[in-house]
Amino acid sequence: MKVNPEDKLHSQKVYVCDEVLAAQQLACLEVLYDFNHTRPSEISKRAELMQQLFAEVGKGCYIEPPLHANWGKHTHFGCDVYVNFNLTLVDDTHIYIGNNVMIGPNVTIATAGHPIDPLLRQQVTQFNIPVTIGNNVWIGANSVILPGVSIGDNTVIGAGSIVTKNIPSNMVTMGNPCKVTREISDHDKVYFYKNRKY
């Protein structure tokens, strides 16, 4: 029975990237190159390239170039997702992004990691664990989401956060490592930023 080389990517086990996988990845990177070289006025061309590049793209999804991705085709976008410039998708396995998600500039979402053992790293081994981001999430600028993390619906990830563990729904979080600071509450219906009222 012939084994699909790409199955290694989604096994959540340690593996070595071979020439077959590298060739498949190159095809994805060619489409990404075209996307990043569109003109600002070429909105329809960008939308068409996004459909080629990603596993799923919901209606109303907008991504500001430049975009960086290892594969593209393992990332799933819901509807009405807004992505500011310089998103990095280390999508060696699946990234699931829900509806109405806002992603600030310079965010990294990583599914891939490397063993701590230095001898294994010398062999250029890696592992991949999926990332899931719920609906109506806001990820602040310069945040990093690490492999295996799930973020619940409506949650805010503060700018500059390093998200190493799952985050529940309806929370305001921040820091390195990212921690829950409080629950979203009626206070947030009165104040939009610190002591500034709507």
mmCIF file of N, CA and C in Angstrom, residues 117-188:
data_model
loop_
_atom_site.group_PDB
_atom_site.id
_atom_site.type_symbol
_atom_site.label_atom_id
_atom_site.label_comp_id
_atom_site.label_asym_id
_atom_site.label_seq_id
_atom_site.Cartn_x
_atom_site.Cartn_y
_atom_site.Cartn_z
ATOM 1 N N ASP A 117 15.653 17.826 21.714
ATOM 2 C CA ASP A 117 16.885 17.051 21.633
ATOM 3 C C ASP A 117 17.743 17.546 20.465
ATOM 4 N N PRO A 118 18.993 17.982 20.721
ATOM 5 C CA PRO A 118 19.808 18.581 19.660
ATOM 6 C C PRO A 118 20.175 17.609 18.542
ATOM 7 N N LEU A 119 20.326 16.332 18.856
ATOM 8 C CA LEU A 119 20.662 15.361 17.813
ATOM 9 C C LEU A 119 19.514 15.194 16.823
ATOM 10 N N LEU A 120 18.287 15.216 17.328
ATOM 11 C CA LEU A 120 17.135 15.139 16.429
ATOM 12 C C LEU A 120 17.013 16.400 15.581
ATOM 13 N N ARG A 121 17.301 17.548 16.184
ATOM 14 C CA ARG A 121 17.226 18.801 15.419
ATOM 15 C C ARG A 121 18.271 18.819 14.303
ATOM 16 N N GLN A 122 19.432 18.207 14.532
ATOM 17 C CA GLN A 122 20.458 18.148 13.486
ATOM 18 C C GLN A 122 19.949 17.411 12.251
ATOM 19 N N GLN A 123 18.997 16.512 12.451
ATOM 20 C CA GLN A 123 18.426 15.754 11.333
ATOM 21 C C GLN A 123 17.282 16.515 10.653
ATOM 22 N N VAL A 124 17.061 17.757 11.065
ATOM 23 C CA VAL A 124 16.024 18.635 10.523
ATOM 24 C C VAL A 124 14.643 17.985 10.667
ATOM 25 N N THR A 125 14.387 17.461 11.863
ATOM 26 C CA THR A 125 13.090 16.862 12.131
ATOM 27 C C THR A 125 12.122 17.925 12.651
ATOM 28 N N GLN A 126 10.841 17.646 12.492
ATOM 29 C CA GLN A 126 9.813 18.542 13.014
ATOM 30 C C GLN A 126 8.554 17.748 13.313
ATOM 31 N N PHE A 127 7.615 18.434 13.996
ATOM 32 C CA PHE A 127 6.282 17.878 14.230
ATOM 33 C C PHE A 127 5.289 19.012 14.024
ATOM 34 N N ASN A 128 4.035 18.666 13.759
ATOM 35 C CA ASN A 128 3.004 19.663 13.492
ATOM 36 C C ASN A 128 1.741 19.314 14.277
ATOM 37 N N ILE A 129 1.172 20.306 14.969
ATOM 38 C CA ILE A 129 -0.057 20.113 15.727
ATOM 39 C C ILE A 129 -1.016 21.249 15.354
ATOM 40 N N PRO A 130 -2.274 20.944 14.998
ATOM 41 C CA PRO A 130 -3.205 21.969 14.510
ATOM 42 C C PRO A 130 -3.476 23.086 15.518
ATOM 43 N N VAL A 131 -3.842 24.245 14.977
ATOM 44 C CA VAL A 131 -4.257 25.416 15.764
ATOM 45 C C VAL A 131 -5.695 25.746 15.375
ATOM 46 N N THR A 132 -6.520 26.069 16.384
ATOM 47 C CA THR A 132 -7.918 26.437 16.134
ATOM 48 C C THR A 132 -8.208 27.779 16.801
ATOM 49 N N ILE A 133 -8.738 28.700 16.015
ATOM 50 C CA ILE A 133 -9.128 30.019 16.508
ATOM 51 C C ILE A 133 -10.632 30.151 16.288
ATOM 52 N N GLY A 134 -11.381 30.435 17.361
ATOM 53 C CA GLY A 134 -12.838 30.474 17.299
ATOM 54 C C GLY A 134 -13.377 31.694 16.580
ATOM 55 N N ASN A 135 -14.697 31.883 16.671
ATOM 56 C CA ASN A 135 -15.379 33.001 16.039
ATOM 57 C C ASN A 135 -15.188 34.278 16.848
ATOM 58 N N ASN A 136 -15.149 35.411 16.125
ATOM 59 C CA ASN A 136 -15.179 36.735 16.747
ATOM 60 C C ASN A 136 -13.975 36.980 17.662
ATOM 61 N N VAL A 137 -12.839 36.422 17.312
ATOM 62 C CA VAL A 137 -11.602 36.593 18.080
ATOM 63 C C VAL A 137 -10.823 37.778 17.507
ATOM 64 N N TRP A 138 -10.180 38.529 18.382
ATOM 65 C CA TRP A 138 -9.276 39.611 17.974
ATOM 66 C C TRP A 138 -7.887 39.260 18.478
ATOM 67 N N ILE A 139 -6.931 39.143 17.548
ATOM 68 C CA ILE A 139 -5.542 38.851 17.888
ATOM 69 C C ILE A 139 -4.732 40.114 17.641
ATOM 70 N N GLY A 140 -4.162 40.680 18.716
ATOM 71 C CA GLY A 140 -3.435 41.937 18.620
ATOM 72 C C GLY A 140 -2.095 41.799 17.915
ATOM 73 N N ALA A 141 -1.560 42.932 17.515
ATOM 74 C CA ALA A 141 -0.308 43.006 16.754
ATOM 75 C C ALA A 141 0.837 42.292 17.465
ATOM 76 N N ASN A 142 1.701 41.672 16.672
ATOM 77 C CA ASN A 142 2.935 41.031 17.150
ATOM 78 C C ASN A 142 2.697 39.856 18.091
ATOM 79 N N SER A 143 1.529 39.242 18.016
ATOM 80 C CA SER A 143 1.254 38.057 18.833
ATOM 81 C C SER A 143 1.732 36.803 18.116
ATOM 82 N N VAL A 144 2.017 35.763 18.915
ATOM 83 C CA VAL A 144 2.459 34.474 18.379
ATOM 84 C C VAL A 144 1.572 33.389 18.981
ATOM 85 N N ILE A 145 0.966 32.571 18.118
ATOM 86 C CA ILE A 145 0.138 31.447 18.546
ATOM 87 C C ILE A 145 0.934 30.178 18.265
ATOM 88 N N LEU A 146 1.205 29.378 19.297
ATOM 89 C CA LEU A 146 2.073 28.208 19.165
ATOM 90 C C LEU A 146 1.297 26.925 18.845
ATOM 91 N N PRO A 147 2.000 25.861 18.423
ATOM 92 C CA PRO A 147 1.336 24.619 17.991
ATOM 93 C C PRO A 147 0.387 24.041 19.039
ATOM 94 N N GLY A 148 -0.752 23.556 18.552
ATOM 95 C CA GLY A 148 -1.704 22.853 19.393
ATOM 96 C C GLY A 148 -2.656 23.734 20.167
ATOM 97 N N VAL A 149 -2.548 25.045 20.030
ATOM 98 C CA VAL A 149 -3.371 25.975 20.809
ATOM 99 C C VAL A 149 -4.766 26.098 20.208
ATOM 100 N N SER A 150 -5.777 26.199 21.094
ATOM 101 C CA SER A 150 -7.143 26.551 20.708
ATOM 102 C C SER A 150 -7.527 27.824 21.444
ATOM 103 N N ILE A 151 -8.161 28.748 20.713
ATOM 104 C CA ILE A 151 -8.629 29.997 21.298
ATOM 105 C C ILE A 151 -10.143 30.038 21.148
ATOM 106 N N GLY A 152 -10.853 30.251 22.266
ATOM 107 C CA GLY A 152 -12.311 30.225 22.256
ATOM 108 C C GLY A 152 -12.939 31.457 21.631
ATOM 109 N N ASP A 153 -14.251 31.384 21.371
ATOM 110 C CA ASP A 153 -15.004 32.453 20.737
ATOM 111 C C ASP A 153 -14.927 33.752 21.543
ATOM 112 N N ASN A 154 -14.943 34.872 20.826
ATOM 113 C CA ASN A 154 -15.069 36.227 21.382
ATOM 114 C C ASN A 154 -13.849 36.703 22.165
ATOM 115 N N THR A 155 -12.816 35.918 22.260
ATOM 116 C CA THR A 155 -11.659 36.259 23.087
ATOM 117 C C THR A 155 -10.763 37.280 22.400
ATOM 118 N N VAL A 156 -10.114 38.127 23.218
ATOM 119 C CA VAL A 156 -9.135 39.110 22.757
ATOM 120 C C VAL A 156 -7.759 38.659 23.228
ATOM 121 N N ILE A 157 -6.822 38.594 22.282
ATOM 122 C CA ILE A 157 -5.425 38.303 22.592
ATOM 123 C C ILE A 157 -4.674 39.628 22.484
ATOM 124 N N GLY A 158 -4.179 40.137 23.614
ATOM 125 C CA GLY A 158 -3.514 41.435 23.629
ATOM 126 C C GLY A 158 -2.250 41.460 22.795
ATOM 127 N N ALA A 159 -1.904 42.641 22.304
ATOM 128 C CA ALA A 159 -0.729 42.815 21.454
ATOM 129 C C ALA A 159 0.523 42.280 22.136
ATOM 130 N N GLY A 160 1.359 41.620 21.350
ATOM 131 C CA GLY A 160 2.635 41.115 21.845
ATOM 132 C C GLY A 160 2.557 39.847 22.676
ATOM 133 N N SER A 161 1.405 39.184 22.668
ATOM 134 C CA SER A 161 1.237 37.969 23.476
ATOM 135 C C SER A 161 1.876 36.761 22.813
ATOM 136 N N ILE A 162 2.376 35.838 23.649
ATOM 137 C CA ILE A 162 2.865 34.545 23.195
ATOM 138 C C ILE A 162 1.897 33.504 23.764
ATOM 139 N N VAL A 163 1.071 32.920 22.900
ATOM 140 C CA VAL A 163 0.004 32.026 23.359
ATOM 141 C C VAL A 163 0.523 30.595 23.322
ATOM 142 N N THR A 164 0.776 30.034 24.505
ATOM 143 C CA THR A 164 1.371 28.704 24.627
ATOM 144 C C THR A 164 0.359 27.642 25.040
ATOM 145 N N LYS A 165 -0.815 28.079 25.558
ATOM 146 C CA LYS A 165 -1.829 27.145 26.052
ATOM 147 C C LYS A 165 -3.199 27.568 25.555
ATOM 148 N N ASN A 166 -4.167 26.650 25.637
ATOM 149 C CA ASN A 166 -5.535 26.955 25.218
ATOM 150 C C ASN A 166 -6.091 28.128 26.011
ATOM 151 N N ILE A 167 -6.892 28.951 25.328
ATOM 152 C CA ILE A 167 -7.537 30.106 25.945
ATOM 153 C C ILE A 167 -9.051 29.927 25.818
ATOM 154 N N PRO A 168 -9.805 30.058 26.926
ATOM 155 C CA PRO A 168 -11.254 29.877 26.841
ATOM 156 C C PRO A 168 -11.959 31.025 26.126
ATOM 157 N N SER A 169 -13.246 30.865 25.899
ATOM 158 C CA SER A 169 -14.075 31.890 25.255
ATOM 159 C C SER A 169 -14.307 33.079 26.185
ATOM 160 N N ASN A 170 -14.605 34.232 25.560
ATOM 161 C CA ASN A 170 -15.076 35.431 26.270
ATOM 162 C C ASN A 170 -14.073 35.990 27.268
ATOM 163 N N MET A 171 -12.785 35.963 26.914
ATOM 164 C CA MET A 171 -11.746 36.436 27.823
ATOM 165 C C MET A 171 -10.900 37.524 27.178
ATOM 166 N N VAL A 172 -10.357 38.408 28.032
ATOM 167 C CA VAL A 172 -9.303 39.338 27.628
ATOM 168 C C VAL A 172 -8.008 38.758 28.160
ATOM 169 N N THR A 173 -7.028 38.575 27.277
ATOM 170 C CA THR A 173 -5.786 37.913 27.652
ATOM 171 C C THR A 173 -4.594 38.712 27.138
ATOM 172 N N MET A 174 -3.447 38.505 27.757
ATOM 173 C CA MET A 174 -2.230 39.181 27.283
ATOM 174 C C MET A 174 -1.008 38.592 27.974
ATOM 175 N N GLY A 175 0.152 38.893 27.418
ATOM 176 C CA GLY A 175 1.401 38.571 28.091
ATOM 177 C C GLY A 175 2.222 37.482 27.457
ATOM 178 N N ASN A 176 3.390 37.263 28.055
ATOM 179 C CA ASN A 176 4.314 36.221 27.639
ATOM 180 C C ASN A 176 4.767 35.460 28.889
ATOM 181 N N PRO A 177 4.194 34.253 29.102
ATOM 182 C CA PRO A 177 3.168 33.606 28.281
ATOM 183 C C PRO A 177 1.811 34.264 28.473
ATOM 184 N N CYS A 178 0.950 34.137 27.473
ATOM 185 C CA CYS A 178 -0.375 34.756 27.484
ATOM 186 C C CYS A 178 -1.237 34.154 28.591
ATOM 187 N N LYS A 179 -1.854 35.040 29.390
ATOM 188 C CA LYS A 179 -2.725 34.600 30.482
ATOM 189 C C LYS A 179 -4.018 35.397 30.457
ATOM 190 N N VAL A 180 -5.078 34.797 30.993
ATOM 191 C CA VAL A 180 -6.354 35.494 31.116
ATOM 192 C C VAL A 180 -6.212 36.604 32.145
ATOM 193 N N THR A 181 -6.614 37.827 31.789
ATOM 194 C CA THR A 181 -6.608 38.935 32.751
ATOM 195 C C THR A 181 -8.004 39.191 33.309
ATOM 196 N N ARG A 182 -9.026 38.967 32.485
ATOM 197 C CA ARG A 182 -10.397 39.134 32.967
ATOM 198 C C ARG A 182 -11.371 38.581 31.941
ATOM 199 N N GLU A 183 -12.618 38.459 32.360
ATOM 200 C CA GLU A 183 -13.687 38.026 31.464
ATOM 201 C C GLU A 183 -14.294 39.254 30.785
ATOM 202 N N ILE A 184 -14.728 39.108 29.555
ATOM 203 C CA ILE A 184 -15.467 40.172 28.872
ATOM 204 C C ILE A 184 -16.793 40.348 29.600
ATOM 205 N N SER A 185 -17.186 41.616 29.889
ATOM 206 C CA SER A 185 -18.346 41.869 30.753
ATOM 207 C C SER A 185 -19.145 43.072 30.251
ATOM 208 N N ASP A 186 -20.159 43.477 31.038
ATOM 209 C CA ASP A 186 -20.969 44.648 30.701
ATOM 210 C C ASP A 186 -20.130 45.922 30.681
ATOM 211 N N HIS A 187 -19.035 45.950 31.432
ATOM 212 C CA HIS A 187 -18.109 47.087 31.416
ATOM 213 C C HIS A 187 -17.701 47.411 29.980
ATOM 214 N N ASP A 188 -17.500 46.375 29.161
ATOM 215 C CA ASP A 188 -17.025 46.557 27.790
ATOM 216 C C ASP A 188 -18.103 47.105 26.867
#
